[in-house]
Amino acid sequence: MLTKQRKQHILNTLQQQGNVVAKTLSQELGVSEDTIRRDLRELAKAGVLQRVHGGALPASPAVVDLTGRQQLSSDEKALLGKAAATLIEPDQVVFVDGGTSTLQLVRALPADLRATIVTHSPVIAAELISHPAIQVVLIGGQLFKHSGVAVGAAALAAIRSIRADTYFLGVTGIHADYGLSTGDLEEAQIKRALIEQAAETVLMATADKVGKVSPYVIASATAVSQLLVTRSTAPAQYQPLADLGIAVSLCE
């Protein structure tokens, strides 16, 4: 079998089964495990899968910048935002992540809601300037322009001085075995700190994030107490997470 055919078989198996094991592929295709591992390395470099010990998992889609993400899954994100907004109670202190799904959350907040929103995203903070009752705390630091959020030591120090009731989190991947992940090391550190400082964490995830993995681990999947998804996410994607005890809510 040619290399191109072998790689296509790997991708087809990954799509059908949700994972591939190097040893099994080696036996199926009659080639060495070293050959399979080389194929997996090349496919991972192309961004179409994420290597893990012994095999590979589906990769989260290539991460575009904040402006580009606003055009992706916009209807799905609006549903997630509206559902998330209903979870914020009066007088709560809430962490809101940067991102396009969380932007829909703050846009959906009732005009009479009194609460404190803490965010490391200038975009989120700017969206709330006109809200009559929300107090905004903006975490500063070095601006990571790709995602439009503050990162670095100053941001971490500020986060660790605040305790929140809820953290509304965004990631590029959540997987029952491989946890919460994202595409940038410093973003992973910030998200981990926000999880640690919140009483509970709610994940807003479009279908392309569920069952996927990215290079930088944030925390185990069980760091999330509630997962918000839409009907675009198949039950087979979120059931392994529900089996871990995570409350899965379908937003429609």
PDB file of C-alpha atoms in Angstrom:
ATOM      1  CA  MET A   1       0.000   0.000   0.000  1.00  0.00           C
ATOM      2  CA  LEU A   2       1.298   3.439  -0.945  1.00  0.00           C
ATOM      3  CA  THR A   3       1.979   6.032   1.742  1.00  0.00           C
ATOM      4  CA  LYS A   4      -0.904   8.197   0.513  1.00  0.00           C
ATOM      5  CA  GLN A   5      -3.327   5.255   0.690  1.00  0.00           C
ATOM      6  CA  ARG A   6      -2.050   4.287   4.129  1.00  0.00           C
ATOM      7  CA  LYS A   7      -2.583   7.797   5.473  1.00  0.00           C
ATOM      8  CA  GLN A   8      -6.078   7.945   4.023  1.00  0.00           C
ATOM      9  CA  HIS A   9      -6.880   4.630   5.734  1.00  0.00           C
ATOM     10  CA  ILE A  10      -5.648   6.094   9.018  1.00  0.00           C
ATOM     11  CA  LEU A  11      -7.857   9.170   8.605  1.00  0.00           C
ATOM     12  CA  ASN A  12     -10.886   7.073   7.622  1.00  0.00           C
ATOM     13  CA  THR A  13     -10.424   4.851  10.677  1.00  0.00           C
ATOM     14  CA  LEU A  14     -10.018   7.911  12.893  1.00  0.00           C
ATOM     15  CA  GLN A  15     -13.251   9.404  11.581  1.00  0.00           C
ATOM     16  CA  GLN A  16     -15.181   6.159  12.054  1.00  0.00           C
ATOM     17  CA  GLN A  17     -13.816   5.090  15.446  1.00  0.00           C
ATOM     18  CA  GLY A  18     -12.728   8.345  17.087  1.00  0.00           C
ATOM     19  CA  ASN A  19      -9.187   7.067  17.711  1.00  0.00           C
ATOM     20  CA  VAL A  20      -6.451   4.939  16.169  1.00  0.00           C
ATOM     21  CA  VAL A  21      -3.874   2.644  17.794  1.00  0.00           C
ATOM     22  CA  ALA A  22      -0.474   2.324  16.136  1.00  0.00           C
ATOM     23  CA  LYS A  23      -0.097  -1.382  16.925  1.00  0.00           C
ATOM     24  CA  THR A  24      -3.518  -2.220  15.477  1.00  0.00           C
ATOM     25  CA  LEU A  25      -2.861  -0.181  12.324  1.00  0.00           C
ATOM     26  CA  SER A  26       0.491  -1.930  11.923  1.00  0.00           C
ATOM     27  CA  GLN A  27      -1.229  -5.322  11.985  1.00  0.00           C
ATOM     28  CA  GLU A  28      -4.052  -4.250   9.672  1.00  0.00           C
ATOM     29  CA  LEU A  29      -1.757  -2.718   7.058  1.00  0.00           C
ATOM     30  CA  GLY A  30       1.140  -5.163   7.300  1.00  0.00           C
ATOM     31  CA  VAL A  31       3.777  -2.531   8.040  1.00  0.00           C
ATOM     32  CA  SER A  32       5.987  -1.807  11.029  1.00  0.00           C
ATOM     33  CA  GLU A  33       4.876   0.306  13.965  1.00  0.00           C
ATOM     34  CA  ASP A  34       7.737   2.675  13.123  1.00  0.00           C
ATOM     35  CA  THR A  35       6.148   3.254   9.710  1.00  0.00           C
ATOM     36  CA  ILE A  36       2.776   3.956  11.305  1.00  0.00           C
ATOM     37  CA  ARG A  37       4.337   6.311  13.840  1.00  0.00           C
ATOM     38  CA  ARG A  38       6.026   8.201  10.999  1.00  0.00           C
ATOM     39  CA  ASP A  39       2.669   8.495   9.221  1.00  0.00           C
ATOM     40  CA  LEU A  40       1.072   9.774  12.417  1.00  0.00           C
ATOM     41  CA  ARG A  41       3.839  12.347  12.888  1.00  0.00           C
ATOM     42  CA  GLU A  42       3.354  13.646   9.350  1.00  0.00           C
ATOM     43  CA  LEU A  43      -0.438  13.760   9.701  1.00  0.00           C
ATOM     44  CA  ALA A  44      -0.086  15.574  13.029  1.00  0.00           C
ATOM     45  CA  LYS A  45       2.248  18.096  11.396  1.00  0.00           C
ATOM     46  CA  ALA A  46      -0.462  18.672   8.767  1.00  0.00           C
ATOM     47  CA  GLY A  47      -2.901  19.417  11.598  1.00  0.00           C
ATOM     48  CA  VAL A  48      -5.385  16.626  10.853  1.00  0.00           C
ATOM     49  CA  LEU A  49      -4.836  14.578  14.017  1.00  0.00           C
ATOM     50  CA  GLN A  50      -3.291  14.844  17.474  1.00  0.00           C
ATOM     51  CA  ARG A  51      -0.778  12.204  18.512  1.00  0.00           C
ATOM     52  CA  VAL A  52      -1.174  10.584  21.931  1.00  0.00           C
ATOM     53  CA  HIS A  53       0.638   7.691  23.588  1.00  0.00           C
ATOM     54  CA  GLY A  54       0.186   4.625  21.407  1.00  0.00           C
ATOM     55  CA  GLY A  55      -1.824   6.266  18.645  1.00  0.00           C
ATOM     56  CA  ALA A  56      -3.806   9.366  17.751  1.00  0.00           C
ATOM     57  CA  LEU A  57      -7.069  11.245  18.272  1.00  0.00           C
ATOM     58  CA  PRO A  58      -8.983  13.758  16.131  1.00  0.00           C
ATOM     59  CA  ALA A  59      -7.390  17.193  16.207  1.00  0.00           C
ATOM     60  CA  SER A  60      -9.399  20.259  16.991  1.00  0.00           C
ATOM     61  CA  PRO A  61      -9.852  22.284  13.780  1.00  0.00           C
ATOM     62  CA  ALA A  62      -7.038  24.657  12.919  1.00  0.00           C
ATOM     63  CA  VAL A  63      -7.378  27.649  15.201  1.00  0.00           C
ATOM     64  CA  VAL A  64      -7.993  30.876  13.328  1.00  0.00           C
ATOM     65  CA  ASP A  65      -7.739  34.267  14.977  1.00  0.00           C
ATOM     66  CA  LEU A  66     -10.519  35.975  16.908  1.00  0.00           C
ATOM     67  CA  THR A  67     -11.867  37.891  13.908  1.00  0.00           C
ATOM     68  CA  GLY A  68     -12.010  34.764  11.770  1.00  0.00           C
ATOM     69  CA  ARG A  69     -13.707  32.716  14.491  1.00  0.00           C
ATOM     70  CA  GLN A  70     -16.619  35.151  14.624  1.00  0.00           C
ATOM     71  CA  GLN A  71     -17.751  33.782  11.259  1.00  0.00           C
ATOM     72  CA  LEU A  72     -17.645  30.124  12.356  1.00  0.00           C
ATOM     73  CA  SER A  73     -20.664  28.290  13.861  1.00  0.00           C
ATOM     74  CA  SER A  74     -22.309  31.645  14.609  1.00  0.00           C
ATOM     75  CA  ASP A  75     -25.829  30.223  15.108  1.00  0.00           C
ATOM     76  CA  GLU A  76     -24.505  27.529  17.420  1.00  0.00           C
ATOM     77  CA  LYS A  77     -22.559  30.075  19.467  1.00  0.00           C
ATOM     78  CA  ALA A  78     -25.625  32.305  19.799  1.00  0.00           C
ATOM     79  CA  LEU A  79     -27.573  29.378  21.304  1.00  0.00           C
ATOM     80  CA  LEU A  80     -24.745  28.628  23.722  1.00  0.00           C
ATOM     81  CA  GLY A  81     -24.521  32.283  24.717  1.00  0.00           C
ATOM     82  CA  LYS A  82     -28.225  32.634  25.456  1.00  0.00           C
ATOM     83  CA  ALA A  83     -28.238  29.473  27.561  1.00  0.00           C
ATOM     84  CA  ALA A  84     -25.116  30.479  29.477  1.00  0.00           C
ATOM     85  CA  ALA A  85     -26.534  33.929  30.250  1.00  0.00           C
ATOM     86  CA  THR A  86     -29.462  32.349  32.113  1.00  0.00           C
ATOM     87  CA  LEU A  87     -27.034  30.660  34.530  1.00  0.00           C
ATOM     88  CA  ILE A  88     -25.727  33.923  35.992  1.00  0.00           C
ATOM     89  CA  GLU A  89     -27.560  34.975  39.138  1.00  0.00           C
ATOM     90  CA  PRO A  90     -27.815  38.474  40.646  1.00  0.00           C
ATOM     91  CA  ASP A  91     -24.780  39.685  42.609  1.00  0.00           C
ATOM     92  CA  GLN A  92     -22.536  36.853  41.475  1.00  0.00           C
ATOM     93  CA  VAL A  93     -18.883  37.312  40.569  1.00  0.00           C
ATOM     94  CA  VAL A  94     -18.272  35.569  37.262  1.00  0.00           C
ATOM     95  CA  PHE A  95     -15.155  34.853  35.205  1.00  0.00           C
ATOM     96  CA  VAL A  96     -15.802  35.123  31.463  1.00  0.00           C
ATOM     97  CA  ASP A  97     -13.219  33.721  29.076  1.00  0.00           C
ATOM     98  CA  GLY A  98     -12.180  35.406  25.869  1.00  0.00           C
ATOM     99  CA  GLY A  99     -13.679  34.049  22.661  1.00  0.00           C
ATOM    100  CA  THR A 100     -16.595  34.227  20.281  1.00  0.00           C
ATOM    101  CA  SER A 101     -18.979  31.975  22.236  1.00  0.00           C
ATOM    102  CA  THR A 102     -18.471  33.973  25.422  1.00  0.00           C
ATOM    103  CA  LEU A 103     -18.984  37.170  23.430  1.00  0.00           C
ATOM    104  CA  GLN A 104     -22.476  35.870  22.664  1.00  0.00           C
ATOM    105  CA  LEU A 105     -22.957  35.230  26.396  1.00  0.00           C
ATOM    106  CA  VAL A 106     -22.343  38.848  27.400  1.00  0.00           C
ATOM    107  CA  ARG A 107     -24.508  40.094  24.543  1.00  0.00           C
ATOM    108  CA  ALA A 108     -27.379  37.996  25.913  1.00  0.00           C
ATOM    109  CA  LEU A 109     -27.222  39.296  29.504  1.00  0.00           C
ATOM    110  CA  PRO A 110     -30.482  40.918  30.691  1.00  0.00           C
ATOM    111  CA  ALA A 111     -30.300  44.704  31.016  1.00  0.00           C
ATOM    112  CA  ASP A 112     -31.413  44.544  34.654  1.00  0.00           C
ATOM    113  CA  LEU A 113     -28.883  41.904  35.777  1.00  0.00           C
ATOM    114  CA  ARG A 114     -26.576  43.145  38.542  1.00  0.00           C
ATOM    115  CA  ALA A 115     -23.385  41.117  38.679  1.00  0.00           C
ATOM    116  CA  THR A 116     -19.622  41.447  38.398  1.00  0.00           C
ATOM    117  CA  ILE A 117     -17.917  40.156  35.268  1.00  0.00           C
ATOM    118  CA  VAL A 118     -14.182  39.514  35.531  1.00  0.00           C
ATOM    119  CA  THR A 119     -12.435  38.960  32.213  1.00  0.00           C
ATOM    120  CA  HIS A 120      -8.966  38.996  30.680  1.00  0.00           C
ATOM    121  CA  SER A 121     -10.488  39.867  27.303  1.00  0.00           C
ATOM    122  CA  PRO A 122     -10.617  43.548  26.296  1.00  0.00           C
ATOM    123  CA  VAL A 123     -13.220  42.580  23.674  1.00  0.00           C
ATOM    124  CA  ILE A 124     -15.547  41.149  26.328  1.00  0.00           C
ATOM    125  CA  ALA A 125     -14.987  44.166  28.581  1.00  0.00           C
ATOM    126  CA  ALA A 126     -15.711  46.606  25.748  1.00  0.00           C
ATOM    127  CA  GLU A 127     -18.951  44.792  24.928  1.00  0.00           C
ATOM    128  CA  LEU A 128     -20.135  45.424  28.494  1.00  0.00           C
ATOM    129  CA  ILE A 129     -19.381  49.162  28.587  1.00  0.00           C
ATOM    130  CA  SER A 130     -22.971  50.016  27.698  1.00  0.00           C
ATOM    131  CA  HIS A 131     -24.562  47.519  30.109  1.00  0.00           C
ATOM    132  CA  PRO A 132     -26.293  49.596  32.810  1.00  0.00           C
ATOM    133  CA  ALA A 133     -25.878  47.213  35.742  1.00  0.00           C
ATOM    134  CA  ILE A 134     -22.822  45.016  35.182  1.00  0.00           C
ATOM    135  CA  GLN A 135     -19.595  45.892  36.987  1.00  0.00           C
ATOM    136  CA  VAL A 136     -16.570  44.959  34.889  1.00  0.00           C
ATOM    137  CA  VAL A 137     -13.140  43.955  36.179  1.00  0.00           C
ATOM    138  CA  LEU A 138     -10.583  43.779  33.372  1.00  0.00           C
ATOM    139  CA  ILE A 139      -7.511  41.624  34.003  1.00  0.00           C
ATOM    140  CA  GLY A 140      -4.382  43.121  32.447  1.00  0.00           C
ATOM    141  CA  GLY A 141      -1.158  41.647  31.157  1.00  0.00           C
ATOM    142  CA  GLN A 142       0.580  40.954  27.871  1.00  0.00           C
ATOM    143  CA  LEU A 143      -1.959  40.921  25.027  1.00  0.00           C
ATOM    144  CA  PHE A 144      -2.050  37.680  23.046  1.00  0.00           C
ATOM    145  CA  LYS A 145      -3.391  39.187  19.833  1.00  0.00           C
ATOM    146  CA  HIS A 146      -4.418  35.891  18.223  1.00  0.00           C
ATOM    147  CA  SER A 147      -7.142  35.379  20.829  1.00  0.00           C
ATOM    148  CA  GLY A 148      -7.478  38.949  22.087  1.00  0.00           C
ATOM    149  CA  VAL A 149      -6.746  38.072  25.731  1.00  0.00           C
ATOM    150  CA  ALA A 150      -4.220  39.022  28.408  1.00  0.00           C
ATOM    151  CA  VAL A 151      -1.647  36.392  29.364  1.00  0.00           C
ATOM    152  CA  GLY A 152       1.560  36.264  31.393  1.00  0.00           C
ATOM    153  CA  ALA A 153       2.647  36.704  35.000  1.00  0.00           C
ATOM    154  CA  ALA A 154       0.687  39.895  35.672  1.00  0.00           C
ATOM    155  CA  ALA A 155      -2.560  38.318  34.480  1.00  0.00           C
ATOM    156  CA  LEU A 156      -1.955  35.190  36.559  1.00  0.00           C
ATOM    157  CA  ALA A 157      -1.248  37.235  39.694  1.00  0.00           C
ATOM    158  CA  ALA A 158      -4.440  39.249  39.256  1.00  0.00           C
ATOM    159  CA  ILE A 159      -6.556  36.144  38.677  1.00  0.00           C
ATOM    160  CA  ARG A 160      -5.204  34.490  41.822  1.00  0.00           C
ATOM    161  CA  SER A 161      -6.376  37.456  43.898  1.00  0.00           C
ATOM    162  CA  ILE A 162     -10.044  36.926  42.928  1.00  0.00           C
ATOM    163  CA  ARG A 163     -12.557  34.209  43.765  1.00  0.00           C
ATOM    164  CA  ALA A 164     -15.535  33.742  41.462  1.00  0.00           C
ATOM    165  CA  ASP A 165     -18.811  31.861  41.650  1.00  0.00           C
ATOM    166  CA  THR A 166     -18.644  30.582  38.074  1.00  0.00           C
ATOM    167  CA  TYR A 167     -16.165  30.494  35.209  1.00  0.00           C
ATOM    168  CA  PHE A 168     -17.514  30.375  31.657  1.00  0.00           C
ATOM    169  CA  LEU A 169     -14.765  28.606  29.764  1.00  0.00           C
ATOM    170  CA  GLY A 170     -13.909  28.174  26.106  1.00  0.00           C
ATOM    171  CA  VAL A 171     -11.448  25.583  24.761  1.00  0.00           C
ATOM    172  CA  THR A 172     -10.359  24.132  21.440  1.00  0.00           C
ATOM    173  CA  GLY A 173     -10.842  20.576  22.667  1.00  0.00           C
ATOM    174  CA  ILE A 174     -12.495  18.478  25.361  1.00  0.00           C
ATOM    175  CA  HIS A 175     -11.996  14.717  25.535  1.00  0.00           C
ATOM    176  CA  ALA A 176     -13.064  12.270  28.243  1.00  0.00           C
ATOM    177  CA  ASP A 177      -9.595  10.698  28.454  1.00  0.00           C
ATOM    178  CA  TYR A 178      -7.337  13.600  27.502  1.00  0.00           C
ATOM    179  CA  GLY A 179      -9.159  16.448  29.202  1.00  0.00           C
ATOM    180  CA  LEU A 180      -9.475  20.118  28.336  1.00  0.00           C
ATOM    181  CA  SER A 181      -6.944  21.513  25.893  1.00  0.00           C
ATOM    182  CA  THR A 182      -6.075  24.547  23.828  1.00  0.00           C
ATOM    183  CA  GLY A 183      -3.602  25.617  21.170  1.00  0.00           C
ATOM    184  CA  ASP A 184      -1.385  27.971  23.190  1.00  0.00           C
ATOM    185  CA  LEU A 185       0.734  27.268  26.274  1.00  0.00           C
ATOM    186  CA  GLU A 186       0.176  30.617  28.000  1.00  0.00           C
ATOM    187  CA  GLU A 187      -3.562  30.522  27.354  1.00  0.00           C
ATOM    188  CA  ALA A 188      -3.648  27.077  28.950  1.00  0.00           C
ATOM    189  CA  GLN A 189      -1.983  28.489  32.074  1.00  0.00           C
ATOM    190  CA  ILE A 190      -4.509  31.329  32.315  1.00  0.00           C
ATOM    191  CA  LYS A 191      -7.484  29.016  31.859  1.00  0.00           C
ATOM    192  CA  ARG A 192      -6.100  26.636  34.491  1.00  0.00           C
ATOM    193  CA  ALA A 193      -5.785  29.491  36.992  1.00  0.00           C
ATOM    194  CA  LEU A 194      -9.337  30.660  36.289  1.00  0.00           C
ATOM    195  CA  ILE A 195     -10.658  27.137  36.892  1.00  0.00           C
ATOM    196  CA  GLU A 196      -8.801  26.980  40.212  1.00  0.00           C
ATOM    197  CA  GLN A 197     -10.262  30.301  41.375  1.00  0.00           C
ATOM    198  CA  ALA A 198     -13.896  29.535  40.490  1.00  0.00           C
ATOM    199  CA  ALA A 199     -16.378  27.532  42.552  1.00  0.00           C
ATOM    200  CA  GLU A 200     -17.624  25.885  39.353  1.00  0.00           C
ATOM    201  CA  THR A 201     -16.708  25.874  35.675  1.00  0.00           C
ATOM    202  CA  VAL A 202     -19.173  25.824  32.781  1.00  0.00           C
ATOM    203  CA  LEU A 203     -17.810  24.921  29.357  1.00  0.00           C
ATOM    204  CA  MET A 204     -19.437  26.324  26.223  1.00  0.00           C
ATOM    205  CA  ALA A 205     -18.484  24.040  23.318  1.00  0.00           C
ATOM    206  CA  THR A 206     -19.442  23.940  19.662  1.00  0.00           C
ATOM    207  CA  ALA A 207     -19.609  20.515  18.026  1.00  0.00           C
ATOM    208  CA  ASP A 208     -16.145  20.806  16.499  1.00  0.00           C
ATOM    209  CA  LYS A 209     -14.552  20.934  19.966  1.00  0.00           C
ATOM    210  CA  VAL A 210     -16.183  17.899  21.631  1.00  0.00           C
ATOM    211  CA  GLY A 211     -14.122  14.714  21.532  1.00  0.00           C
ATOM    212  CA  LYS A 212     -11.138  16.627  20.133  1.00  0.00           C
ATOM    213  CA  VAL A 213      -7.699  17.400  21.520  1.00  0.00           C
ATOM    214  CA  SER A 214      -5.154  20.213  21.160  1.00  0.00           C
ATOM    215  CA  PRO A 215      -1.478  20.305  22.181  1.00  0.00           C
ATOM    216  CA  TYR A 216      -1.685  22.087  25.548  1.00  0.00           C
ATOM    217  CA  VAL A 217      -3.538  20.488  28.444  1.00  0.00           C
ATOM    218  CA  ILE A 218      -5.540  22.775  30.744  1.00  0.00           C
ATOM    219  CA  ALA A 219      -7.057  20.282  33.190  1.00  0.00           C
ATOM    220  CA  SER A 220      -8.933  17.000  33.312  1.00  0.00           C
ATOM    221  CA  ALA A 221     -12.407  16.957  31.776  1.00  0.00           C
ATOM    222  CA  THR A 222     -13.924  16.640  35.255  1.00  0.00           C
ATOM    223  CA  ALA A 223     -12.738  20.155  36.098  1.00  0.00           C
ATOM    224  CA  VAL A 224     -15.927  21.112  34.248  1.00  0.00           C
ATOM    225  CA  SER A 225     -19.164  20.744  36.202  1.00  0.00           C
ATOM    226  CA  GLN A 226     -21.467  21.574  33.282  1.00  0.00           C
ATOM    227  CA  LEU A 227     -21.060  21.273  29.512  1.00  0.00           C
ATOM    228  CA  LEU A 228     -23.252  23.347  27.200  1.00  0.00           C
ATOM    229  CA  VAL A 229     -23.693  21.933  23.688  1.00  0.00           C
ATOM    230  CA  THR A 230     -26.253  22.192  20.884  1.00  0.00           C
ATOM    231  CA  ARG A 231     -28.044  19.623  18.733  1.00  0.00           C
ATOM    232  CA  SER A 232     -25.126  19.902  16.313  1.00  0.00           C
ATOM    233  CA  THR A 233     -23.128  17.785  18.768  1.00  0.00           C
ATOM    234  CA  ALA A 234     -23.892  14.080  18.386  1.00  0.00           C
ATOM    235  CA  PRO A 235     -24.732  12.076  21.539  1.00  0.00           C
ATOM    236  CA  ALA A 236     -21.761   9.810  20.810  1.00  0.00           C
ATOM    237  CA  GLN A 237     -19.518  12.856  21.209  1.00  0.00           C
ATOM    238  CA  TYR A 238     -20.750  13.979  24.622  1.00  0.00           C
ATOM    239  CA  GLN A 239     -21.860  10.689  26.213  1.00  0.00           C
ATOM    240  CA  PRO A 240     -18.329   9.749  27.393  1.00  0.00           C
ATOM    241  CA  LEU A 241     -18.236  13.100  29.206  1.00  0.00           C
ATOM    242  CA  ALA A 242     -21.655  12.550  30.756  1.00  0.00           C
ATOM    243  CA  ASP A 243     -20.383   9.164  31.949  1.00  0.00           C
ATOM    244  CA  LEU A 244     -17.729  11.039  33.949  1.00  0.00           C
ATOM    245  CA  GLY A 245     -20.467  12.850  35.869  1.00  0.00           C
ATOM    246  CA  ILE A 246     -20.384  16.091  33.868  1.00  0.00           C
ATOM    247  CA  ALA A 247     -23.860  17.609  33.494  1.00  0.00           C
ATOM    248  CA  VAL A 248     -24.507  17.985  29.763  1.00  0.00           C
ATOM    249  CA  SER A 249     -27.104  20.586  28.732  1.00  0.00           C
ATOM    250  CA  LEU A 250     -28.503  20.741  25.193  1.00  0.00           C
ATOM    251  CA  CYS A 251     -29.117  24.351  24.156  1.00  0.00           C
ATOM    252  CA  GLU A 252     -31.877  24.975  21.625  1.00  0.00           C
TER     253      GLU A 252
END
